[in-house]
Amino acid sequence: MATFLYKLGRLAFRRRWLMVLLWVVVLCGAGFAASAAPAPPADTFSMPGTESQKAFDLLEKKFPDASADGASARVVVRAPEGGKVSDPARKAHVAALVAELRKSPQVASVSDPFATKAVSEDGSTAYAIATYKVPAAEVGDKAHDALDDALARARDAGLTAEAGGDAVKIDAAMGGTGEKIGILVSALVLLLTFGSVIAAGMPLLTALIGVGIGISAITALGAALGLSGTTSTLAMMLGLAVGIDYALFIVSRYRAELTEGRDRADAAGRAVGTAGSAVVFAGLTVIVALAGLAVVNIPMLTKMGLAAAGTVAIAVLVALTFVPALLGFAPVKVLRRRDRHRFSGKPLSARRQRKADRHAAKDARRKPNLGSRWAGYVLRHPVAVLVLAVLGLGAVAVPAASLELGLPGEGTMAPDTTQRKAYDLLSDSFGPGFNGPLTITVEGPDAKAAADTVGKRLAGQDGVATVTPATPNEAGDTAILSVVPATGPTDAATEDLVRRLRSLADGFRADTGAEVLVTGQTAMFIDFSETLDDALLPYLALVVGLAFLLLMVVFRSILVPLKAALGFLLSVTAALGAVVAVFQWGWLADVFGVDQPSPIMSTMPIFMIGVVFGLAMDYEVFLVTRMREAYVHGARPAEAVVTGFRYGGRVVAAAAAIMISVFSGFIVEDNDFVKMIGFGLAAAVLFDAFLVRMTIVPALFALLGTSAWWLPRWLDRLLPNLDVEGAKLAGTAPAGPLAPPRRAHELVD
């Protein structure tokens, strides 16, 4: 593989105009296809095999006029303190609000709170339900504006008026301050790492090219493959992350090869042949992790995973071909300014020559870099470093044992949003379970009679506040009724109630001959969490198992991929522990701006496993392949570790710092779940890069010695030799002198 990639890198370097033109054509073609493609479909959420989904499908079939998928808004009004909404003047204002809502665009119907008795016992609060003709994703701006205007006029009349439900506009656009800070920090880290504006700009440019192609392709294929607008979210984040990392690795290796005296084209070829091999296998581990989301059996996550995997594959191709082509345009300017004179075609002036001599003398006296010194320290104290790192991560991971999963709802939104205010008004006036009603479907020959019987039985269950009368369909073979729990939607007692009601289904079938299903948003959230929880271990086993086999081929060792997988599990568990401590327990909540502790988002563990696993294997592959390369070329195990850190430690630290800064930008956003994602990913990268890859890994290498690279002979014969470390490149083109002879016809790059 190294030989093939070496030739590819040289070809891209020497045919740089052609390579850049090809990628520009691909980018423009993808952009044109995206602009000409039909609008992507609206977001659809389904969970095949769950009771909630089965009930939703039944409602769509049996109640076609009920717009089971139609959006709804629950408009809540409250009289001033001590007053009642039924007072004549206020009742007129409520009637005016209902009338205005009925005239709003896309509204199918609006209930009258006084006709439906949707008034609290104390008479202070009432609510009206506006049902829309279209799903939430298709509610237009005019409809949102009409709802906002109606609420504003009710407030002007002296009422407290708020609205919740999926028809209410959610301000999904984040402030952008954190993202700008993250990009700024990334550029600064790249500049400090390379000491060259051009070298710092290459990873950013190539990452944007790769993401642009990937997102455009997703948009172009959206209508054909059912990819909604949110499918590209994960693809964009991971595409930028790995795109920057992969280009960073190759540019860094090119600079190292060039300063060792390689010819420029040869340096580009060797950079792609060695660091590029690491990029290929690091990319494959990310693709495995993302494609593995299919085992969860939730179509939305499967599409997101496959779309992101495709974007990562594009990032790998861009790194292997577009990066060396860019190096061809600035083969020397990617170096630090003080190093460029050694590759300049122009003679130096006397002053610049003296300055260059001073730099050379300073470089000769310079101590080993920080990575080498750190590796040396770990090699001298491996046991102490290993114990402290493992105990530290273990302590941070302890809260993960108390992990509680849930999904975001209006009760967890920022307190100043209208959805949260409406949620609190309804909870105060109608009880905490009012915001999470359960929908019971009853299907049978005489559905109305059966539903009445079911309703009476359900009303006597502990934890049930109220049960509404049954509503049959026109055919009379299906009826629905609503159960309001006595506890809130995210309470454990509500989850227990859902399980208890479902356990009664067999008894209802025996007594009435009807099939009873429990659904509704609360039940759907519970099913979603359980589906993800059940899929977590199989997904983890699949991802780690396939990556273990892949890394065994890369490193030709059993212990190296084993410790890589165990280290990843340790860092992810520690990151989940930190998330639980802050967002579920409320530790340091004020510091991170967490409004209220709540269960951890159900998608968080699997999402973190997929993203962090890919980034962790990036660092592992790049750092350890450098060690493996030195070991294969005759270095002792300890020397190989130091070599790996000398050349790779700075780059891995820079890549991790960039990712941490980007993810940390989400922490400043208002939404608690956006904060959670940013905090969790930043913590995971911090733990994995600096404590696992750069602390635990060298300590284990020091303790294992040559055993770290042990592989049974029979297995060695079975595994393909892909030459990731570039051993076959030794005879391609020997390194020349550190400062190549200057030629008069050469120009300064």
XYZ file of C-alpha atoms in Angstrom:
749
model
C 0.000 0.000 0.000
C 2.788 2.434 0.891
C 4.337 1.995 -2.570
C 1.035 2.657 -4.336
C 0.323 5.729 -2.215
C 3.898 6.924 -2.764
C 3.347 6.876 -6.523
C -0.032 8.558 -6.093
C 1.499 11.328 -3.990
C 4.298 11.955 -6.528
C 1.783 11.988 -9.366
C -0.446 14.511 -7.579
C 2.581 16.674 -6.735
C 3.935 16.707 -10.289
C 0.535 16.960 -12.014
C -0.800 19.470 -9.539
C -2.712 21.590 -12.057
C -4.564 18.569 -13.370
C -5.334 17.265 -9.884
C -6.631 20.616 -8.646
C -8.708 20.997 -11.801
C -10.267 17.566 -11.274
C -11.275 18.392 -7.711
C -12.646 21.789 -8.738
C -14.715 20.067 -11.430
C -16.002 17.554 -8.871
C -16.868 20.353 -6.424
C -18.640 22.405 -9.092
C -20.439 19.337 -10.412
C -21.658 18.370 -6.959
C -22.719 21.956 -6.291
C -24.642 22.148 -9.562
C -26.338 18.813 -8.872
C -27.315 20.016 -5.404
C -28.758 23.275 -6.738
C -30.746 21.455 -9.443
C -32.017 18.674 -7.182
C -35.554 18.715 -5.755
C -36.000 19.934 -2.215
C -35.000 17.281 0.338
C -37.865 15.483 2.052
C -39.062 16.531 5.465
C -37.671 14.805 8.523
C -39.487 11.575 9.271
C -38.962 9.639 12.445
C -39.689 5.939 12.653
C -38.663 3.041 14.853
C -39.536 -0.231 13.113
C -40.488 -3.014 15.468
C -41.588 -0.862 18.405
C -45.105 -0.671 19.795
C -45.188 3.107 19.392
C -44.452 2.858 15.676
C -47.013 0.108 15.198
C -49.655 2.297 16.849
C -48.681 5.350 14.764
C -48.990 3.294 11.583
C -52.427 2.110 12.730
C -53.594 5.679 13.407
C -52.417 6.817 9.985
C -54.377 3.987 8.370
C -57.556 4.088 10.457
C -57.811 7.864 11.066
C -56.654 9.346 7.737
C -58.596 12.572 8.300
C -57.090 13.110 11.732
C -53.722 14.104 10.232
C -51.777 11.867 12.558
C -48.604 13.405 11.142
C -49.985 16.937 11.173
C -48.323 19.510 13.400
C -50.115 21.000 16.356
C -49.742 23.980 18.652
C -51.114 24.157 22.156
C -51.853 27.801 22.943
C -52.027 28.497 26.674
C -53.593 31.639 28.140
C -53.680 32.732 31.762
C -55.528 35.589 33.386
C -53.686 38.089 35.594
C -53.157 36.963 39.184
C -56.441 36.548 40.994
C -58.496 36.716 37.793
C -60.309 34.119 35.668
C -60.207 33.578 31.916
C -63.995 33.032 31.988
C -64.645 36.660 32.951
C -66.615 38.273 30.101
C -63.873 40.645 28.927
C -61.125 38.033 29.036
C -63.390 35.397 27.493
C -63.892 37.745 24.552
C -60.130 38.137 24.176
C -59.707 34.345 24.201
C -62.448 34.007 21.556
C -60.676 36.612 19.420
C -57.427 34.651 19.767
C -59.125 31.417 18.662
C -60.791 33.150 15.717
C -57.491 34.641 14.599
C -55.761 31.261 14.814
C -58.474 29.634 12.689
C -57.713 32.119 9.899
C -53.968 31.398 10.024
C -52.262 29.710 7.053
C -52.098 25.891 7.027
C -54.378 25.570 10.093
C -56.945 22.765 9.849
C -58.862 23.394 13.072
C -58.646 25.158 16.424
C -60.486 23.966 19.518
C -62.501 26.312 21.713
C -61.209 25.918 25.304
C -64.605 26.742 26.782
C -66.451 24.244 24.556
C -63.922 21.475 25.224
C -63.701 22.352 28.942
C -59.962 22.935 28.617
C -59.964 25.255 31.615
C -58.137 24.670 34.886
C -60.094 24.035 38.089
C -59.251 27.457 39.476
C -60.362 29.082 36.203
C -57.104 30.965 35.748
C -55.745 29.052 32.765
C -57.128 27.644 29.522
C -55.656 26.179 26.373
C -56.663 25.769 22.753
C -55.215 23.219 20.347
C -54.473 24.338 16.803
C -54.099 21.445 14.363
C -52.237 22.010 11.114
C -52.712 20.359 7.730
C -49.010 19.580 7.288
C -46.223 17.988 9.352
C -44.077 20.192 11.564
C -41.216 20.370 9.050
C -43.587 21.817 6.419
C -45.142 24.555 8.550
C -44.172 27.747 6.717
C -42.893 31.092 7.914
C -46.268 32.751 7.333
C -47.947 30.246 9.648
C -45.271 30.772 12.304
C -45.604 34.553 12.015
C -49.395 34.341 12.274
C -49.101 32.355 15.507
C -46.593 34.828 16.928
C -48.828 37.774 16.005
C -51.872 36.152 17.623
C -49.938 35.572 20.838
C -48.662 39.158 20.823
C -52.197 40.578 20.506
C -53.417 38.378 23.372
C -50.575 39.683 25.526
C -51.469 43.255 24.608
C -54.960 42.492 25.897
C -53.538 41.681 29.336
C -53.378 37.891 29.097
C -50.329 35.677 29.555
C -50.156 33.825 26.250
C -47.600 31.168 25.301
C -47.525 28.253 22.853
C -45.979 24.810 22.761
C -46.060 21.904 20.344
C -44.208 20.908 17.201
C -45.889 23.627 15.117
C -44.172 26.351 17.122
C -41.040 27.685 15.523
C -37.807 26.633 17.196
C -34.918 29.016 16.876
C -32.464 26.354 15.711
C -29.879 28.843 14.516
C -27.130 28.987 17.078
C -25.429 32.215 18.005
C -22.278 31.350 16.114
C -19.959 32.989 18.648
C -18.635 29.665 19.873
C -18.118 28.376 16.337
C -16.180 31.496 15.378
C -14.014 31.134 18.459
C -13.404 27.475 17.605
C -12.334 28.297 14.044
C -10.122 31.112 15.294
C -8.450 28.845 17.826
C -8.010 26.157 15.148
C -6.272 28.616 12.825
C -4.070 29.818 15.681
C -3.103 26.259 16.655
C -2.240 25.411 13.055
C -0.180 28.575 12.743
C 1.728 27.845 15.947
C 2.259 24.227 14.885
C 3.581 24.979 11.416
C 4.937 28.512 11.759
C 3.634 29.205 8.244
C 0.391 30.814 7.136
C 0.325 28.691 3.971
C 0.891 25.449 5.862
C -1.786 26.428 8.382
C -4.269 27.251 5.618
C -3.891 23.992 3.701
C -5.737 21.763 6.235
C -8.565 24.291 6.500
C -8.885 24.646 2.723
C -8.814 20.922 1.999
C -11.313 20.210 4.780
C -13.726 22.775 3.343
C -13.335 21.286 -0.155
C -14.098 17.782 1.137
C -17.077 18.908 3.213
C -18.403 20.990 0.320
C -18.384 17.971 -1.982
C -19.874 15.678 0.662
C -22.713 18.006 1.677
C -23.512 18.844 -1.950
C -23.693 15.144 -2.786
C -26.032 14.510 0.154
C -28.269 17.383 -0.980
C -28.264 16.162 -4.581
C -29.256 12.646 -3.533
C -31.692 13.788 -0.832
C -34.919 13.334 -2.764
C -33.843 10.028 -4.339
C -32.578 8.401 -1.139
C -34.890 10.081 1.356
C -32.138 12.135 3.009
C -33.618 15.038 4.968
C -31.933 18.350 5.620
C -30.657 17.210 9.022
C -28.887 14.158 7.579
C -25.866 16.282 6.749
C -25.357 17.556 10.314
C -23.071 14.737 11.426
C -21.397 14.633 8.008
C -20.437 18.299 8.216
C -19.021 18.067 11.732
C -17.016 14.909 11.154
C -15.972 15.917 7.651
C -14.389 19.091 8.990
C -12.791 17.256 11.913
C -11.130 14.453 9.990
C -10.426 16.657 6.973
C -8.294 18.979 9.092
C -6.634 16.063 10.872
C -5.728 14.130 7.724
C -4.282 17.136 5.914
C -2.403 18.097 9.071
C -0.791 14.653 9.237
C 0.342 14.666 5.592
C 1.637 18.265 5.567
C 3.551 17.600 8.783
C 5.163 14.459 7.332
C 6.056 16.296 4.113
C 7.875 18.975 6.105
C 9.787 16.323 8.025
C 10.802 14.507 4.835
C 11.829 17.743 3.166
C 14.035 18.892 6.041
C 15.733 15.479 6.044
C 16.986 16.228 2.531
C 14.417 14.532 0.312
C 13.665 15.818 -3.138
C 10.408 17.767 -3.104
C 8.419 15.335 -5.211
C 9.958 12.446 -3.285
C 9.061 14.121 0.020
C 5.444 14.475 -1.131
C 5.379 10.848 -2.254
C 6.817 9.609 1.027
C 4.416 11.776 3.029
C 1.452 10.216 1.236
C 3.027 6.731 1.346
C 3.600 6.801 5.112
C 1.262 9.338 6.745
C -1.221 8.667 3.935
C -1.296 4.982 4.859
C -2.172 6.004 8.397
C -4.875 8.291 7.006
C -6.391 5.435 4.976
C -6.708 3.117 7.940
C -7.772 5.864 10.319
C -10.486 6.761 7.822
C -11.568 3.140 7.558
C -12.047 2.942 11.329
C -14.232 6.058 11.219
C -16.252 4.648 8.327
C -16.742 1.369 10.214
C -17.967 3.269 13.285
C -20.426 5.365 11.265
C -21.736 2.606 9.021
C -22.216 0.480 12.141
C -25.064 2.787 13.200
C -27.219 0.638 10.929
C -27.364 -1.996 13.698
C -29.504 0.374 15.787
C -32.345 -0.132 13.260
C -33.477 3.482 13.350
C -33.588 4.714 9.726
C -32.765 8.300 10.645
C -29.521 7.292 12.402
C -28.632 4.840 9.630
C -28.909 7.560 6.985
C -26.924 10.017 9.080
C -24.199 7.441 9.658
C -23.901 6.403 6.017
C -23.930 10.013 4.810
C -21.188 10.926 7.277
C -19.200 7.823 6.292
C -19.345 8.923 2.654
C -18.101 12.383 3.597
C -15.207 10.854 5.551
C -14.301 8.728 2.520
C -14.177 11.914 0.432
C -11.956 13.534 3.094
C -9.522 10.615 2.774
C -9.377 10.942 -1.023
C -8.892 14.706 -0.767
C -6.034 14.244 1.709
C -4.277 11.689 -0.524
C -4.516 13.679 -3.774
C -5.480 17.315 -3.242
C -3.047 17.957 -0.369
C 0.096 16.857 -2.299
C -1.127 18.888 -5.277
C -1.314 21.993 -3.082
C 2.150 21.198 -1.739
C 3.342 21.312 -5.332
C 2.333 24.979 -5.557
C 4.170 25.941 -2.366
C 6.736 23.224 -1.692
C 8.985 25.455 0.426
C 6.599 28.055 1.820
C 4.993 25.386 3.980
C 8.189 25.482 6.059
C 8.945 27.985 8.779
C 10.423 31.180 7.419
C 13.781 30.566 9.070
C 14.045 27.139 7.390
C 13.198 28.231 3.858
C 16.664 29.621 3.014
C 18.079 26.106 2.838
C 15.788 25.361 -0.106
C 15.992 28.735 -1.839
C 17.438 29.040 -5.295
C 18.765 32.529 -4.633
C 22.074 33.207 -2.832
C 21.724 34.768 0.610
C 23.062 38.191 1.452
C 25.853 38.405 3.998
C 23.431 39.560 6.685
C 20.887 36.793 6.007
C 23.716 34.232 5.843
C 24.937 35.266 9.315
C 21.376 35.065 10.600
C 20.953 31.630 9.051
C 24.221 30.460 10.617
C 23.019 31.622 14.035
C 19.747 29.709 13.582
C 21.670 26.613 12.507
C 23.919 26.841 15.560
C 20.878 27.334 17.778
C 19.144 24.317 16.224
C 22.244 22.217 16.837
C 22.233 23.130 20.542
C 18.496 22.769 20.886
C 17.225 20.202 23.358
C 14.886 17.440 22.225
C 11.386 18.741 21.624
C 8.626 18.519 24.211
C 7.210 15.313 22.734
C 10.565 13.546 23.034
C 11.091 14.793 26.591
C 7.607 13.681 27.624
C 8.099 10.241 26.070
C 11.430 9.926 27.882
C 9.801 10.809 31.192
C 7.040 8.233 30.710
C 9.590 5.577 29.741
C 11.509 6.235 32.971
C 8.377 6.093 35.187
C 5.907 3.857 33.336
C 4.169 2.280 36.342
C 3.519 5.529 38.203
C 2.284 7.298 35.055
C 0.050 4.373 34.072
C -1.518 4.020 37.517
C -2.182 7.758 37.900
C -3.721 8.064 34.424
C -5.954 5.002 34.805
C -7.084 5.963 38.307
C -7.784 9.523 37.197
C -9.909 8.435 34.253
C -11.585 5.794 36.401
C -12.560 8.391 38.984
C -14.067 10.647 36.324
C -15.924 7.646 34.865
C -17.691 6.736 38.139
C -20.802 8.908 37.507
C -21.407 7.022 34.241
C -22.778 4.153 36.362
C -25.770 6.406 37.166
C -26.479 7.269 33.520
C -30.161 7.927 32.823
C -31.244 8.284 29.202
C -34.036 10.427 27.832
C -34.913 12.746 24.963
C -35.173 16.527 24.924
C -38.599 18.039 25.319
C -40.186 21.385 25.964
C -39.577 20.946 29.675
C -35.827 21.068 29.083
C -35.790 24.112 26.813
C -34.388 27.450 27.925
C -36.685 29.169 30.458
C -37.177 32.214 28.219
C -38.664 30.262 25.282
C -42.407 30.298 24.701
C -42.460 26.471 24.590
C -40.937 26.221 28.057
C -43.280 28.886 29.442
C -46.317 27.084 27.996
C -45.035 23.803 29.426
C -44.694 25.315 32.904
C -48.132 26.968 32.733
C -49.806 23.654 31.856
C -47.879 21.755 34.537
C -48.863 24.278 37.204
C -52.544 24.393 36.241
C -53.319 20.866 35.004
C -50.691 18.654 36.624
C -47.193 17.501 35.578
C -48.443 14.609 33.441
C -50.575 16.858 31.265
C -47.564 17.626 29.060
C -46.992 13.946 28.304
C -50.334 12.248 27.583
C -50.392 8.671 26.364
C -52.478 7.693 23.340
C -54.222 4.315 23.615
C -55.389 2.658 20.403
C -58.034 -0.062 20.585
C -58.621 -2.165 17.454
C -61.418 -4.728 17.310
C -64.903 -5.547 15.943
C -66.704 -3.235 18.414
C -63.903 -0.803 19.153
C -66.049 1.792 20.968
C -67.381 -0.668 23.543
C -63.986 -2.246 23.981
C -62.360 1.177 24.399
C -64.911 2.155 27.060
C -64.054 -1.006 28.985
C -60.330 -0.339 28.589
C -60.803 3.262 29.719
C -62.524 2.219 32.936
C -59.772 -0.286 33.705
C -57.044 2.243 32.986
C -58.646 4.918 35.141
C -58.173 2.666 38.165
C -54.441 2.199 37.632
C -51.957 3.839 39.975
C -50.212 6.767 38.348
C -53.116 7.641 36.029
C -54.586 11.119 36.552
C -57.381 11.169 33.965
C -58.678 9.169 31.009
C -60.585 10.869 28.203
C -63.661 9.285 26.571
C -63.005 7.008 23.617
C -63.255 8.336 20.048
C -64.025 5.731 17.339
C -63.287 6.033 13.636
C -65.964 5.973 10.947
C -65.619 2.229 10.368
C -66.013 1.540 14.068
C -63.139 -0.915 14.140
C -60.645 1.367 15.916
C -60.931 3.817 18.777
C -58.492 6.057 20.594
C -58.445 7.485 24.080
C -55.958 9.598 25.970
C -54.409 8.831 29.356
C -52.833 11.637 31.368
C -50.190 10.348 33.820
C -49.893 11.782 37.302
C -46.167 12.366 36.779
C -44.080 14.301 34.246
C -43.029 12.936 30.836
C -39.401 12.356 31.877
C -40.116 10.890 35.309
C -39.167 7.287 35.989
C -42.683 6.708 37.331
C -44.140 7.580 33.921
C -41.861 5.066 32.255
C -42.996 2.430 34.742
C -46.612 3.337 34.002
C -46.126 2.817 30.246
C -44.655 -0.624 30.854
C -47.486 -1.490 33.244
C -50.200 -0.418 30.795
C -48.599 -2.445 28.026
C -48.465 -5.485 30.256
C -52.266 -5.322 30.499
C -52.695 -5.714 26.732
C -53.079 -9.499 26.814
C -55.760 -9.239 29.464
C -57.664 -6.668 27.430
C -57.473 -8.897 24.343
C -58.880 -11.826 26.315
C -61.725 -9.755 27.789
C -62.725 -7.636 24.793
C -61.175 -9.327 21.750
C -59.438 -6.052 20.839
C -55.770 -5.253 20.439
C -54.576 -2.421 22.691
C -51.432 -0.391 21.942
C -49.813 2.434 23.900
C -48.213 5.288 21.971
C -47.861 9.070 22.089
C -44.782 11.239 22.287
C -43.894 10.120 25.803
C -44.184 6.431 24.903
C -42.239 7.046 21.696
C -39.393 8.670 23.653
C -39.340 5.706 26.023
C -39.213 3.241 23.121
C -36.491 5.281 21.442
C -34.341 5.246 24.565
C -34.846 1.518 25.044
C -34.007 0.827 21.386
C -30.755 2.747 21.679
C -29.960 1.172 25.018
C -30.479 -2.331 23.631
C -28.341 -1.558 20.573
C -25.457 0.018 22.500
C -23.559 -3.161 23.369
C -23.989 -4.828 19.927
C -22.900 -1.595 18.250
C -19.900 -1.272 20.541
C -18.911 -4.901 19.957
C -19.242 -4.515 16.182
C -17.233 -1.308 15.985
C -14.490 -2.331 18.381
C -14.290 -5.860 16.919
C -13.927 -4.730 13.307
C -11.492 -1.988 14.290
C -9.453 -4.543 16.259
C -9.069 -6.685 13.141
C -8.221 -3.650 11.047
C -5.588 -2.398 13.494
C -4.133 -5.889 13.800
C -3.461 -5.784 10.053
C -2.013 -2.273 10.329
C 0.316 -2.876 13.285
C 0.826 -6.655 12.874
C 0.329 -7.090 16.595
C -2.323 -8.359 18.968
C -1.546 -6.251 22.013
C -1.354 -2.885 20.217
C -4.951 -2.969 18.862
C -6.154 -4.488 22.143
C -4.795 -1.616 24.218
C -6.098 0.848 21.608
C -9.639 -0.513 22.030
C -9.436 -0.668 25.830
C -8.047 2.865 25.963
C -10.929 4.104 23.845
C -13.478 2.473 26.155
C -11.787 4.122 29.126
C -11.815 7.600 27.586
C -15.443 7.356 26.383
C -16.625 6.112 29.770
C -14.782 8.958 31.477
C -16.363 11.474 29.101
C -19.834 10.044 29.797
C -19.076 10.276 33.511
C -18.225 13.959 33.122
C -21.443 14.540 31.153
C -23.529 12.821 33.834
C -21.868 14.815 36.614
C -22.532 18.167 34.950
C -25.822 17.715 33.095
C -27.597 15.016 35.110
C -26.279 15.665 38.619
C -25.845 19.407 38.178
C -22.205 19.698 39.248
C -20.695 22.971 37.996
C -24.045 23.715 36.359
C -23.592 27.456 36.843
C -20.142 27.355 35.275
C -21.432 25.725 32.098
C -24.773 27.551 32.064
C -26.951 24.449 32.522
C -30.510 25.582 33.270
C -31.592 22.419 35.056
C -30.272 18.855 35.509
C -32.054 16.310 33.323
C -31.575 12.825 31.840
C -28.839 12.460 29.249
C -30.003 12.546 25.640
C -30.567 8.985 24.436
C -28.450 9.420 21.323
C -25.482 10.745 23.305
C -23.686 7.429 24.116
C -23.900 6.011 20.583
C -23.158 9.397 19.059
C -20.069 9.772 21.241
C -18.904 6.236 20.505
C -19.075 6.813 16.749
C -17.442 10.254 16.705
C -14.846 9.754 19.429
C -13.872 6.299 18.218
C -13.020 7.711 14.813
C -10.967 10.583 16.213
C -9.266 8.351 18.797
C -8.188 5.885 16.144
C -6.873 8.803 14.089
C -4.497 9.694 16.903
C -3.655 6.065 17.645
C -2.872 5.177 14.041
C -0.796 8.267 13.333
C 1.208 8.116 16.566
C 1.802 4.361 16.678
C 2.529 3.921 12.963
C 5.448 6.321 13.470
C 6.642 4.069 16.302
C 6.069 0.976 14.200
C 7.984 2.546 11.325
C 11.005 3.230 13.556
C 10.808 -0.261 15.070
C 10.679 -1.936 11.638
C 13.724 0.081 10.581
C 15.767 -1.277 13.495
C 15.073 0.986 16.483
C 14.730 -0.532 19.934
C 11.217 -0.376 21.465
C 12.049 2.572 23.720
C 13.735 4.423 20.843
C 10.707 3.761 18.662
C 8.424 5.369 21.261
C 10.612 8.456 21.457
C 10.741 8.665 17.651
C 6.982 8.442 17.439
C 6.578 11.302 19.888
C 9.362 13.366 18.339
C 7.592 13.459 14.986
C 3.983 12.744 15.903
C 3.425 14.126 19.401
C 3.224 17.761 18.339
C 0.898 16.997 15.445
C -1.446 14.811 17.499
C -1.551 17.445 20.245
C -2.355 20.119 17.655
C -5.093 17.992 16.065
C -6.623 17.305 19.470
C -6.450 20.980 20.453
C -8.269 21.922 17.255
C -11.034 19.401 17.886
C -11.393 20.454 21.527
C -11.676 24.118 20.552
C -14.291 23.383 17.877
C -16.415 21.172 20.130
C -16.055 23.547 23.096
C -17.645 26.269 21.002
C -21.001 24.512 21.392
C -20.831 24.901 25.172
C -21.608 28.626 24.958
C -24.933 28.004 23.174
C -28.241 28.387 25.038
C -29.678 24.927 24.381
C -28.695 22.459 27.120
C -28.466 19.541 24.702
C -26.199 21.460 22.354
C -24.052 22.242 25.382
C -24.099 18.536 26.277
C -22.856 17.444 22.868
C -20.103 20.048 22.804
C -19.007 19.327 26.363
C -19.061 15.548 25.930
C -17.075 15.515 22.692
C -14.535 18.042 23.945
C -14.020 16.056 27.149
C -13.705 12.779 25.250
C -11.058 14.151 22.868
C -9.183 15.703 25.793
C -9.121 12.433 27.735
C -8.336 10.231 24.768
C -5.627 12.310 23.100
C -3.694 13.489 26.138
C -4.325 10.832 28.798
C -4.790 7.675 26.715
C -2.781 8.093 23.511
C 0.002 10.293 24.883
C 0.258 8.916 28.429
C -1.134 5.404 28.830
C 0.045 4.199 25.407
C 3.781 5.014 25.880
C 3.643 3.663 29.444
C 2.297 0.344 28.171
C 4.931 0.238 25.436
C 7.611 0.761 28.070
C 6.278 -2.145 30.133
C 5.656 -4.492 27.212
C 8.898 -3.859 25.306
C 9.229 -6.082 22.238
C 6.180 -8.079 23.367
C 3.989 -5.183 22.217
C 4.780 -6.137 18.619
C 4.308 -9.877 19.095
C 2.201 -11.728 16.557
C 1.946 -15.537 16.245
C 3.769 -16.820 13.168
C 0.727 -18.614 11.819
C -1.302 -15.406 12.088
C 1.530 -13.394 10.550
C 1.369 -15.652 7.497
C -2.410 -15.289 7.236
C -2.581 -11.496 7.524
C -1.858 -9.476 4.384
C 1.277 -7.345 4.588
C 0.120 -3.880 3.589
C 3.431 -2.159 4.424
C 1.760 0.708 6.249
C 5.083 1.782 7.780
C 6.675 2.208 4.342
C 9.474 -0.344 4.638
C 9.399 -0.942 0.867
C 10.058 2.730 0.236
C 13.619 2.458 1.506
C 15.017 2.008 -1.978
C 12.797 4.398 -3.911
C 14.970 7.492 -3.568
C 17.612 8.007 -0.902
C 17.692 11.188 1.067
C 20.098 13.815 -0.120
C 21.998 16.342 1.923
C 20.018 18.411 4.368
C 20.608 21.537 2.323
C 20.371 20.553 -1.344
C 22.720 22.240 -3.817
C 21.335 25.521 -5.013
C 20.815 26.029 -8.689
C 20.716 29.362 -10.376
C 17.590 28.568 -12.376
C 15.536 27.620 -9.295
C 13.107 30.164 -7.936
C 12.185 30.739 -4.344
C 8.822 29.090 -3.668
